[in-house]
Short mmCIF file of N, CA and C in Angstrom, two decimals:
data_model
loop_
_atom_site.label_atom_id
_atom_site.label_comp_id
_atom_site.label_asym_id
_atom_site.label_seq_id
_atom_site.Cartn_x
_atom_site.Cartn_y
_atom_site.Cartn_z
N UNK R 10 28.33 -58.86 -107.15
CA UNK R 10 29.03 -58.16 -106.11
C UNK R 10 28.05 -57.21 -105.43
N UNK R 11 27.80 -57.17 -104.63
CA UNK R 11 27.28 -56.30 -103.68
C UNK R 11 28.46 -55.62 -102.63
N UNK R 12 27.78 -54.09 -102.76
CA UNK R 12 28.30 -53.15 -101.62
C UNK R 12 27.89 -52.64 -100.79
N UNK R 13 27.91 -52.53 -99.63
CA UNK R 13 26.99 -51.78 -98.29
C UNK R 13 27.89 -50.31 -98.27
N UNK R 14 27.16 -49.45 -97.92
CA UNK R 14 28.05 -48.67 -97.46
C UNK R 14 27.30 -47.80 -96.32
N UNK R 15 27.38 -47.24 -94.86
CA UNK R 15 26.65 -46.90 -94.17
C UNK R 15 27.16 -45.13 -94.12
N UNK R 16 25.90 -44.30 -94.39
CA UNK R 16 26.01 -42.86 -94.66
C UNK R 16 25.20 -42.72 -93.48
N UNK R 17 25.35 -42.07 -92.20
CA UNK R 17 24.09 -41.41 -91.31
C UNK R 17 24.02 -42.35 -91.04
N UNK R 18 22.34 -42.16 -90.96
CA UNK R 18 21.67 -43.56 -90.70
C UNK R 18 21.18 -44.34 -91.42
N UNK R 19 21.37 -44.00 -93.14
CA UNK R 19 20.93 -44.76 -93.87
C UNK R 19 22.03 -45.85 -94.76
N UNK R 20 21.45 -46.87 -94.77
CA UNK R 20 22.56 -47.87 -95.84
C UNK R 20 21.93 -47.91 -97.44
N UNK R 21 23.35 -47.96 -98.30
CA UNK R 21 23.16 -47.75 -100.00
C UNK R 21 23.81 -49.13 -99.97
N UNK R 22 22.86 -50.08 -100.89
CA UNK R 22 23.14 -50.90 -101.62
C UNK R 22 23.57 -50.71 -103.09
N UNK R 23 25.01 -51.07 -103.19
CA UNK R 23 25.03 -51.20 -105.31
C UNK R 23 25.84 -52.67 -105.33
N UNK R 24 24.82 -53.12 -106.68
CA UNK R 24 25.04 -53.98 -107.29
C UNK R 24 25.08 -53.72 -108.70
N UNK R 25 25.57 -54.48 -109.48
CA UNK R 25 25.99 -54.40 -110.73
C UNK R 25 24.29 -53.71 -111.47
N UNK R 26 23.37 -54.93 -111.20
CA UNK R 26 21.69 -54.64 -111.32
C UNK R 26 21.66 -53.07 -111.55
N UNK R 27 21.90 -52.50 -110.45
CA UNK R 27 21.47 -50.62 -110.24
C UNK R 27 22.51 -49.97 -111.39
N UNK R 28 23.84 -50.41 -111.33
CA UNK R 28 25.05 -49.81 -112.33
C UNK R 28 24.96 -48.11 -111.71
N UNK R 29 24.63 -48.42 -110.42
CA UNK R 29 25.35 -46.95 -109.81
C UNK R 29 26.89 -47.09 -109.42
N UNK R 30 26.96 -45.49 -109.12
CA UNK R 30 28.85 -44.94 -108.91
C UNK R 30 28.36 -45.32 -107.74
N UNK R 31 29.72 -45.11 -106.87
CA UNK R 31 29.32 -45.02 -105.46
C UNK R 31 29.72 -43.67 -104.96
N UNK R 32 29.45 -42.52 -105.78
CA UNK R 32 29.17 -41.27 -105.43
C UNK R 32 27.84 -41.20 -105.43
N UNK R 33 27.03 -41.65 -106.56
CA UNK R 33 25.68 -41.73 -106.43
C UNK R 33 24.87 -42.27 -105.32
N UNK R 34 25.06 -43.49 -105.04
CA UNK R 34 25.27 -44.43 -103.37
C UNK R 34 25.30 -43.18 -102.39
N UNK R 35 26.33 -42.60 -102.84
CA UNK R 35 26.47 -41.88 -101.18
C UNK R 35 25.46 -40.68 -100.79
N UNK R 36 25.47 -39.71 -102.34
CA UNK R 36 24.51 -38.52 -102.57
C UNK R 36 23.14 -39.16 -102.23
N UNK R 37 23.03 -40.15 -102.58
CA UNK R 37 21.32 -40.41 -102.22
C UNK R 37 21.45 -40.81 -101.16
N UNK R 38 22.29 -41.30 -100.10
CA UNK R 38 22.11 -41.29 -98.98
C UNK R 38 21.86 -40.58 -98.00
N UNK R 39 23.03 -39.29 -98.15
CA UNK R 39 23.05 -38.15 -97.94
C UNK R 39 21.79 -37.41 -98.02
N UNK R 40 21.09 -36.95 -99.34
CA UNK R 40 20.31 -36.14 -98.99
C UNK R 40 19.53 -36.98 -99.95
N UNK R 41 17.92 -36.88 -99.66
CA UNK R 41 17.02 -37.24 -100.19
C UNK R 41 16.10 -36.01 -101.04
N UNK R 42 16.87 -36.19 -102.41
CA UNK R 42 15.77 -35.30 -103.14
C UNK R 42 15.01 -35.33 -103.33
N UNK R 43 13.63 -36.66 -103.35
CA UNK R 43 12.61 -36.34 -103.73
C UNK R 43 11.46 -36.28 -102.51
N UNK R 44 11.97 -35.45 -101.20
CA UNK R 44 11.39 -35.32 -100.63
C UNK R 44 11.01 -33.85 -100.66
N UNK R 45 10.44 -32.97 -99.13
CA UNK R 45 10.15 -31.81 -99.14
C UNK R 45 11.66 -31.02 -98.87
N UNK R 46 12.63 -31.74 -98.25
CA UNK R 46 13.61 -30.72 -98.35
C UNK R 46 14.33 -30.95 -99.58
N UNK R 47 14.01 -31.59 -100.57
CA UNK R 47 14.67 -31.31 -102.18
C UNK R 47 14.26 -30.22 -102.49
N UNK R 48 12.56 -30.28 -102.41
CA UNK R 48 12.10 -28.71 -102.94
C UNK R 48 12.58 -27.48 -101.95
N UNK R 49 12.58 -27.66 -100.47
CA UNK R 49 13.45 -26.42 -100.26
C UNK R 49 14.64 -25.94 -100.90
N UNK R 50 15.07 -27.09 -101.03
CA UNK R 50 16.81 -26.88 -101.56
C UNK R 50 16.67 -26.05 -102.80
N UNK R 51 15.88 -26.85 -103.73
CA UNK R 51 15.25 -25.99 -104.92
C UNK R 51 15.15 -24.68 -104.98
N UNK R 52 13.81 -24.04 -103.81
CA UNK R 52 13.64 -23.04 -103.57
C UNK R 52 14.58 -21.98 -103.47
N UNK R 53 15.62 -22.29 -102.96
CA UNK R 53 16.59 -22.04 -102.26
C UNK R 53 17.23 -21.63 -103.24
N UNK R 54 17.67 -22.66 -103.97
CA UNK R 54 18.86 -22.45 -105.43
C UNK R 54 18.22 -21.55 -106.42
N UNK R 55 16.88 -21.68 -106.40
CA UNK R 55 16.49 -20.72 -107.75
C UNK R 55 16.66 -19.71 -106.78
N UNK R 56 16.00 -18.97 -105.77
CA UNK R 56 16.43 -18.01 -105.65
C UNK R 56 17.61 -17.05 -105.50
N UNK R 57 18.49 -18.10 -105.07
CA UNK R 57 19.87 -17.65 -105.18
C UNK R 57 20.69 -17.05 -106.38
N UNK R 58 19.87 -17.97 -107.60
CA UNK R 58 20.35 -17.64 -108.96
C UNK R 58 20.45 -16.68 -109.50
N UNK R 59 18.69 -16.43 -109.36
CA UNK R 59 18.12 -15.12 -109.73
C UNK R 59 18.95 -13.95 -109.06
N UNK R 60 19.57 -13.89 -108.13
CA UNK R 60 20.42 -12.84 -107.75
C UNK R 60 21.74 -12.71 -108.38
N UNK R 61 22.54 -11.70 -107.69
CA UNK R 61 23.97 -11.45 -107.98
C UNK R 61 24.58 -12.65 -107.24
N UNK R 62 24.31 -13.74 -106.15
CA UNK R 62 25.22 -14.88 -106.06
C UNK R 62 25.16 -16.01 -106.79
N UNK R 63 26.37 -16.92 -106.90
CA UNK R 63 26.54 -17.75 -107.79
C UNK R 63 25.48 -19.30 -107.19
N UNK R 64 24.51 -19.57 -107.95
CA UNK R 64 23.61 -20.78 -107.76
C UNK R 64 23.43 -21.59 -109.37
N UNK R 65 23.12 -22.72 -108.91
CA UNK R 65 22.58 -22.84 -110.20
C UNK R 65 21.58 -24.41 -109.84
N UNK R 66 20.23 -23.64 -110.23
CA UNK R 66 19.31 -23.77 -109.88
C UNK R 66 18.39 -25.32 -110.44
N UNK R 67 18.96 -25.19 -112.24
CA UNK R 67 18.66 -26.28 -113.28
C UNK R 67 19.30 -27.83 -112.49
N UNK R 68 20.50 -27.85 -111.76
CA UNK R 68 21.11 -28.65 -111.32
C UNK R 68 20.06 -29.47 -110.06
N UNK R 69 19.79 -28.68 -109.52
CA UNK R 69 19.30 -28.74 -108.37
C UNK R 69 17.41 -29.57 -108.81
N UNK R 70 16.95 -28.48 -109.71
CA UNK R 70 15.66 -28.94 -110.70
C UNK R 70 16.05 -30.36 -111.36
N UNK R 71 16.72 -30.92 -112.07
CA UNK R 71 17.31 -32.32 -112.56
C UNK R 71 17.04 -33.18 -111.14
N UNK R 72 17.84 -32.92 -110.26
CA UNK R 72 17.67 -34.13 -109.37
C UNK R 72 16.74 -33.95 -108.32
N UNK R 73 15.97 -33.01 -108.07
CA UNK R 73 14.22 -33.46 -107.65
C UNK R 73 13.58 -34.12 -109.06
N UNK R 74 13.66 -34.25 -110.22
CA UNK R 74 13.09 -34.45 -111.48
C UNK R 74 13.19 -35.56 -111.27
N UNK R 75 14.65 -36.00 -111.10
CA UNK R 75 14.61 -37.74 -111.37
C UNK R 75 14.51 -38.72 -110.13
N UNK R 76 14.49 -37.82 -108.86
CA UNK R 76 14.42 -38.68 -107.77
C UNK R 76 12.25 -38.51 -107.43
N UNK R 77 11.71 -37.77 -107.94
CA UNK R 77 10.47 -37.34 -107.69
C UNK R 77 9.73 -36.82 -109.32
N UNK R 78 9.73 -37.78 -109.87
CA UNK R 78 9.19 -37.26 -111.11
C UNK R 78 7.22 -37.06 -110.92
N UNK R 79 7.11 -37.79 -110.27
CA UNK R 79 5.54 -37.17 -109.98
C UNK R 79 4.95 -36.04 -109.18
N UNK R 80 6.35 -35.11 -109.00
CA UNK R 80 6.09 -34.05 -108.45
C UNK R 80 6.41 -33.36 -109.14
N UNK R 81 6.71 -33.13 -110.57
CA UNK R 81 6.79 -32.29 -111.56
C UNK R 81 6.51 -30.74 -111.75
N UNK R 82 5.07 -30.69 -111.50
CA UNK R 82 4.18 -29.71 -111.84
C UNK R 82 4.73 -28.68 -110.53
N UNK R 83 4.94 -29.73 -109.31
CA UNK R 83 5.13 -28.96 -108.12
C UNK R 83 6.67 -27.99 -108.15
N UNK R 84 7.39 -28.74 -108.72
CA UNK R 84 8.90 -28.76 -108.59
C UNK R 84 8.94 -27.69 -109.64
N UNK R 85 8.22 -27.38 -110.90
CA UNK R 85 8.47 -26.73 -111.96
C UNK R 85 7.78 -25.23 -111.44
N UNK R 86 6.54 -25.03 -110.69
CA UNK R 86 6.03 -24.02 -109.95
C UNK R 86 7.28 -23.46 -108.85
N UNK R 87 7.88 -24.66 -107.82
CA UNK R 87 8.74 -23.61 -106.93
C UNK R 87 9.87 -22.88 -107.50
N UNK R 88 10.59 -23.72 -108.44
CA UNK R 88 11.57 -23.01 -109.24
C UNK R 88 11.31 -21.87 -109.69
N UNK R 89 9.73 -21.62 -110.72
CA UNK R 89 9.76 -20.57 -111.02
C UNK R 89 9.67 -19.38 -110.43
N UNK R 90 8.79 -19.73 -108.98
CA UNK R 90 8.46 -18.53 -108.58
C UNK R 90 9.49 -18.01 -107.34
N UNK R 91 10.35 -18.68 -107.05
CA UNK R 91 11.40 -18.50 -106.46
C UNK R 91 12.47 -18.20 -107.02
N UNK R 92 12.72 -18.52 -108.74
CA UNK R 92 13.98 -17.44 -109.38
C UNK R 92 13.26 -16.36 -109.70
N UNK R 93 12.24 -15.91 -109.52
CA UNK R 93 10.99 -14.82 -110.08
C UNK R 93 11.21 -13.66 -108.84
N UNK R 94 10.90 -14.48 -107.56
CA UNK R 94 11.74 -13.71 -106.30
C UNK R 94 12.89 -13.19 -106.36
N UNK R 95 13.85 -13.79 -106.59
CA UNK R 95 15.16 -13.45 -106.84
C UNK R 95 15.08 -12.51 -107.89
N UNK R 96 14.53 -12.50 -109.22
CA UNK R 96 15.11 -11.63 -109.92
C UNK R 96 14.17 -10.03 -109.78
N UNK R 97 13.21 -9.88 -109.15
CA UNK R 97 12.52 -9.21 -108.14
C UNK R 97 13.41 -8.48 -106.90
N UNK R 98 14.07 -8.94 -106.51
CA UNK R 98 15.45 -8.39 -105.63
C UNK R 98 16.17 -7.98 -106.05
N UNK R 99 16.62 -8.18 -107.16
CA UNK R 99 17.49 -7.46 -108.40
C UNK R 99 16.81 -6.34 -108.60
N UNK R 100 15.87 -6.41 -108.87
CA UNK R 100 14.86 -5.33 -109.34
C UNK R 100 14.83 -4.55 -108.58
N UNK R 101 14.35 -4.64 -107.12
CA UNK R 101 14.39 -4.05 -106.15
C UNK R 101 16.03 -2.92 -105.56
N UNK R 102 17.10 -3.77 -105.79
CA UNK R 102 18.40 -3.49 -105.69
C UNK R 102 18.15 -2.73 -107.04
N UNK R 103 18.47 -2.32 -108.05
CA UNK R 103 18.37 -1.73 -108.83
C UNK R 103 17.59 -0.20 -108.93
N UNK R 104 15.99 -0.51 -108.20
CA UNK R 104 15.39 0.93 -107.89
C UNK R 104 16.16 1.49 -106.30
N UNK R 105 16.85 1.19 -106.04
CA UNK R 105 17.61 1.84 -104.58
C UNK R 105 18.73 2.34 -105.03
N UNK R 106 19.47 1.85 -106.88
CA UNK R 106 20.61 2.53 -106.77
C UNK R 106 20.75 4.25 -107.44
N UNK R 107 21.72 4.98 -106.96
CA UNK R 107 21.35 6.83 -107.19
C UNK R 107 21.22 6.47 -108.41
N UNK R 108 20.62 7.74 -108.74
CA UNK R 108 20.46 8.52 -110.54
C UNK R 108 21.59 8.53 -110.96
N UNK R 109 22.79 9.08 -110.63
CA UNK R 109 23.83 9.04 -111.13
C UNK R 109 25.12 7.89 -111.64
N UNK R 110 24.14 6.61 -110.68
CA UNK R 110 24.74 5.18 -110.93
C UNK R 110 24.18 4.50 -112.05
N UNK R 111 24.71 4.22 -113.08
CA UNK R 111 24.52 4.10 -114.43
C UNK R 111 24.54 1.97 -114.27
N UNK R 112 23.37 1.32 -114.08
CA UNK R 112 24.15 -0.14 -113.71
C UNK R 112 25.37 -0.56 -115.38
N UNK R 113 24.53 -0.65 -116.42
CA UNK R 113 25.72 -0.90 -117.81
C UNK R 113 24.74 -0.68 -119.17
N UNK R 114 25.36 0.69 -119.29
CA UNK R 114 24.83 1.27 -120.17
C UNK R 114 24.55 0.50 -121.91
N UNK R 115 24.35 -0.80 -121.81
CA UNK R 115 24.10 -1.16 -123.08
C UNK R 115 23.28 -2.02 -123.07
N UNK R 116 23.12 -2.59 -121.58
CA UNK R 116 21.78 -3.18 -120.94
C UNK R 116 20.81 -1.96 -120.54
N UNK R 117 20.64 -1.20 -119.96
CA UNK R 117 19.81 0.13 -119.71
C UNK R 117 19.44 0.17 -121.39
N UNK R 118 19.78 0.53 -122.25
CA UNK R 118 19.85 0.68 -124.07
C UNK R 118 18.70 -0.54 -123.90
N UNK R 119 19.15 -1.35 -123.78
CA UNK R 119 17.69 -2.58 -124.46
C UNK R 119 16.72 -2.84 -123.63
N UNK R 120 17.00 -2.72 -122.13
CA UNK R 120 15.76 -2.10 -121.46
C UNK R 120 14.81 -1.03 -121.78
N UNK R 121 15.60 0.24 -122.05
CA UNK R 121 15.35 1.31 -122.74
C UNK R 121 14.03 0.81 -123.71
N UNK R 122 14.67 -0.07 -124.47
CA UNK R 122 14.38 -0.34 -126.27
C UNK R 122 12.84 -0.79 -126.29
N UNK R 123 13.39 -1.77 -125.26
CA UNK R 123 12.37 -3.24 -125.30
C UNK R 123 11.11 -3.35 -124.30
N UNK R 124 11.59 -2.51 -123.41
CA UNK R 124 10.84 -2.40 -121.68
C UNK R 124 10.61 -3.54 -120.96
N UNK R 125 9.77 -4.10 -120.43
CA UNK R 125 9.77 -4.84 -119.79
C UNK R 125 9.49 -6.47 -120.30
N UNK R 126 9.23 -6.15 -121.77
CA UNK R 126 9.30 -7.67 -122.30
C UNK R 126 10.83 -7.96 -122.80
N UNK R 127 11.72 -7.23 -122.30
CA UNK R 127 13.50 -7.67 -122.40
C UNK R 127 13.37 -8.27 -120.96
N UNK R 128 12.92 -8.61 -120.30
CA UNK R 128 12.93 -9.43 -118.96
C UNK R 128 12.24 -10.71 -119.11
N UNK R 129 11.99 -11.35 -120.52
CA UNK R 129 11.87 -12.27 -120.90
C UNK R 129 13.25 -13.15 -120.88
N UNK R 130 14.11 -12.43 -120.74
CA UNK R 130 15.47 -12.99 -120.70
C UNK R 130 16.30 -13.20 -119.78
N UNK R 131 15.27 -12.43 -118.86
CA UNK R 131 16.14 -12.78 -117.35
C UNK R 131 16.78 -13.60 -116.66
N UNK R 132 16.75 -14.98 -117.35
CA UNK R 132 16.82 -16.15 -116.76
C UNK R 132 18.49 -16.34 -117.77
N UNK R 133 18.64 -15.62 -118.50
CA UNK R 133 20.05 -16.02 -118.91
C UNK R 133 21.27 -15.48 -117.95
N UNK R 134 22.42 -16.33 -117.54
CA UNK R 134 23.30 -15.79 -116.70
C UNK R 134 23.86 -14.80 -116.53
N UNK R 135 24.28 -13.96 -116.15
CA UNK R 135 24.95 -12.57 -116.05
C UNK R 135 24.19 -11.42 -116.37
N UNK R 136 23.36 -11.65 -117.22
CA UNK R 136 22.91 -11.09 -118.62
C UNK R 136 21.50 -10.22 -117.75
N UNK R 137 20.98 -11.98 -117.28
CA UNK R 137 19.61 -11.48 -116.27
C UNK R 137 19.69 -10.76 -115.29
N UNK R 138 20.88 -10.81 -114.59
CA UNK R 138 21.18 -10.22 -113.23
C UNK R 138 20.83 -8.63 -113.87
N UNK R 139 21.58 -8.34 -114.76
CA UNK R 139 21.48 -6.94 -115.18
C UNK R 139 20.34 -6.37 -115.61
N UNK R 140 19.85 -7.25 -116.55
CA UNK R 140 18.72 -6.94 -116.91
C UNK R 140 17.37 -6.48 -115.70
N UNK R 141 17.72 -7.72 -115.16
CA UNK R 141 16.49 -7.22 -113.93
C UNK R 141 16.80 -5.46 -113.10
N UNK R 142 18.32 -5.51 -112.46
CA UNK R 142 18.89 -4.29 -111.97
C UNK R 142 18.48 -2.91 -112.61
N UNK R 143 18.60 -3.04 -114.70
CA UNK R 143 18.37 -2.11 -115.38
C UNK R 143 17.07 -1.93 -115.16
N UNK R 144 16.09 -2.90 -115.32
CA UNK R 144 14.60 -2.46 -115.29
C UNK R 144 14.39 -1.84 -113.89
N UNK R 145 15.04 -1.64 -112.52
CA UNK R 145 14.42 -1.42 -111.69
C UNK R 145 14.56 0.37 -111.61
N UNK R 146 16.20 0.28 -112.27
CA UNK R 146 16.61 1.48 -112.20
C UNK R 146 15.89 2.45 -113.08
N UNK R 147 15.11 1.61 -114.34
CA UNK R 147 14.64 2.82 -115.20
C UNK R 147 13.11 3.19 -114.79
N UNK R 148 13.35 2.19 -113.44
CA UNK R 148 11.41 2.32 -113.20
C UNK R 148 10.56 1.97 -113.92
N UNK R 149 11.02 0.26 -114.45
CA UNK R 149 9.69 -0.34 -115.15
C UNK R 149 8.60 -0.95 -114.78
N UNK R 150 7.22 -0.52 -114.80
CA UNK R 150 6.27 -1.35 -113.72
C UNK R 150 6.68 -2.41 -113.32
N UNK R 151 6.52 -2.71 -111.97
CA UNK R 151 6.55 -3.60 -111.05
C UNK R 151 5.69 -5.20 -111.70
N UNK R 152 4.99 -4.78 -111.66
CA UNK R 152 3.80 -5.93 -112.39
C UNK R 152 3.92 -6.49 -113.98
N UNK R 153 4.40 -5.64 -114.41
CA UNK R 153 4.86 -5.97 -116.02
C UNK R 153 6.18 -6.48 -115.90
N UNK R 154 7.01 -5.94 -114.87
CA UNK R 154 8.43 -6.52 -115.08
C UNK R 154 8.39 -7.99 -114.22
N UNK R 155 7.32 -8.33 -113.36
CA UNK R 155 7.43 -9.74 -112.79
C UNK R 155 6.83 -10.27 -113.78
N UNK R 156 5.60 -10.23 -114.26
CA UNK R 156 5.37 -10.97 -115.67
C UNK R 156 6.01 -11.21 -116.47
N UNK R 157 6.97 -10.92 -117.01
CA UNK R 157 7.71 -10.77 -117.91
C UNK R 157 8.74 -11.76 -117.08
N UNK R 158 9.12 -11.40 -116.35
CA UNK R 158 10.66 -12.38 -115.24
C UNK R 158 9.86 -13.87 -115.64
N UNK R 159 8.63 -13.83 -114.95
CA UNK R 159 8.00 -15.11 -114.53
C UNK R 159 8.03 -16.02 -115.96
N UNK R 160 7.58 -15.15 -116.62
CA UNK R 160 7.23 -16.09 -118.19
C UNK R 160 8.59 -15.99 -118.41
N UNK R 161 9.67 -15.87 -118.58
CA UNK R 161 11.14 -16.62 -119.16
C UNK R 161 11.34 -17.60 -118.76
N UNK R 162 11.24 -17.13 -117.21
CA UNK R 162 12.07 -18.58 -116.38
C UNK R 162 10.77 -19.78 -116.22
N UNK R 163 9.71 -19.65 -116.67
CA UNK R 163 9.08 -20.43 -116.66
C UNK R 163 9.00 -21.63 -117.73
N UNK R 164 9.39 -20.77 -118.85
CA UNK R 164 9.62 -21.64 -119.80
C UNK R 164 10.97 -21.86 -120.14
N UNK R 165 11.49 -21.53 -119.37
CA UNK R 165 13.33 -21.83 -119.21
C UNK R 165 12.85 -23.39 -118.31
N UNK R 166 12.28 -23.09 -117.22
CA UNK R 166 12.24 -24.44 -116.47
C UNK R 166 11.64 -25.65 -116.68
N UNK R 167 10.41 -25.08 -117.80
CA UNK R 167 9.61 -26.20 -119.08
C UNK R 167 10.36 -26.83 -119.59
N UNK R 168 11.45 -26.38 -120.12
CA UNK R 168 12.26 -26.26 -121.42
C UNK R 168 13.23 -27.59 -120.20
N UNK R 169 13.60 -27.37 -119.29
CA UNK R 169 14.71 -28.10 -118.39
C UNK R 169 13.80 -29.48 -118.26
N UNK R 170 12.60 -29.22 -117.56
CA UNK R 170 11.82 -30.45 -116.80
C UNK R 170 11.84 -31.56 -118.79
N UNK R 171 11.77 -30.97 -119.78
CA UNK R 171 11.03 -31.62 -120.99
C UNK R 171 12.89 -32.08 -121.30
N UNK R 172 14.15 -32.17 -121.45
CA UNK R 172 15.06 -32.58 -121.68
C UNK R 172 15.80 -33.56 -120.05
N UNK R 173 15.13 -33.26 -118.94
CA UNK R 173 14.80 -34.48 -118.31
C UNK R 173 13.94 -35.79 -118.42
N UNK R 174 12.86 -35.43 -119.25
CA UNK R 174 11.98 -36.54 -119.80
C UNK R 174 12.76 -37.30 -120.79
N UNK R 175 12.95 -36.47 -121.58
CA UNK R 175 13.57 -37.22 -122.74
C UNK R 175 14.54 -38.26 -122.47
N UNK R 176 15.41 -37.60 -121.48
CA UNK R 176 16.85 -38.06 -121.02
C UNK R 176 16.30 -39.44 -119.71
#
């Protein structure tokens, strides 16, 4: 059995052979991830993450992975340094808020504790947003607290690209 289906300007063939959905059919018609606007999109999503709006970035990293796997190295660099941006804006938002604005006093505590190698964790949901906010507010170097951002989510995105291989 063969199916045509015409998206834009491009046509998706499925046959039994491929054992695609024809949501899949259509998404790859639609947008082509393993081009340069996958990695914008990328860009895009990690940075979004790294902030207070809702993104999610790993999703976005998976399917440049499997539509462009020989761009790996490339795809694993924009992610990082674009949720690294983002959580850098946090940071930034965080040193602008008053003295008297407390962001959550039990994250400030392990910022406090830990300093800027608790931004090894930044990359966990909710968790990071704060974390980054707390470090900006307690005034943790700038340079130690992006190091620290960079190396989580870097090996947060290692950690993603290496369970795409597998998979």
């Amino acid at each position: 059995e063969i199916r045509l289906s015409l998206v834009g300007s491009e046509m998706c063939i499925r046959d039994r052979i491929w054992k695609r959905t024809p949501v899949d059919c259509y998404t790859r018609c639609m947008f082509d991830w393993s081009g340069d606007t996958g990695l914008a999109a990328l860009f895009a999503a990690a940075f979004l993450s790294a902030t207070v709006l809702p993104a999610n970035s790993e999703v976005v990293l998976v399917a440049v992975l499997k539509a462009a796997p020989e761009r790996i190295a490339l795809a694993i660099a924009i992610a990082t340094i674009a949720n690294t941006l983002g959580g850098l804006t946090t940071y930034g938002i965080g040193r602008l808020l008053p003295a008297r604005t407390l962001p959550s006093p039990r994250i400030v505590a392990a910022v406090r504790r830990y300093g800027a190698p608790s931004l090894l964790l930044s990359w966990v949901p909710i968790v990071g947003d704060a974390l980054c906010a707390a470090a900006g507010w307690l005034r943790v170097p700038l340079w130690a607290a992006a190091l620290a951002m960079m190396v989580g989510k870097l090996l947060r995105y290692l950690a993603v690209a290496q369970a795409v291989a597998l998979f």
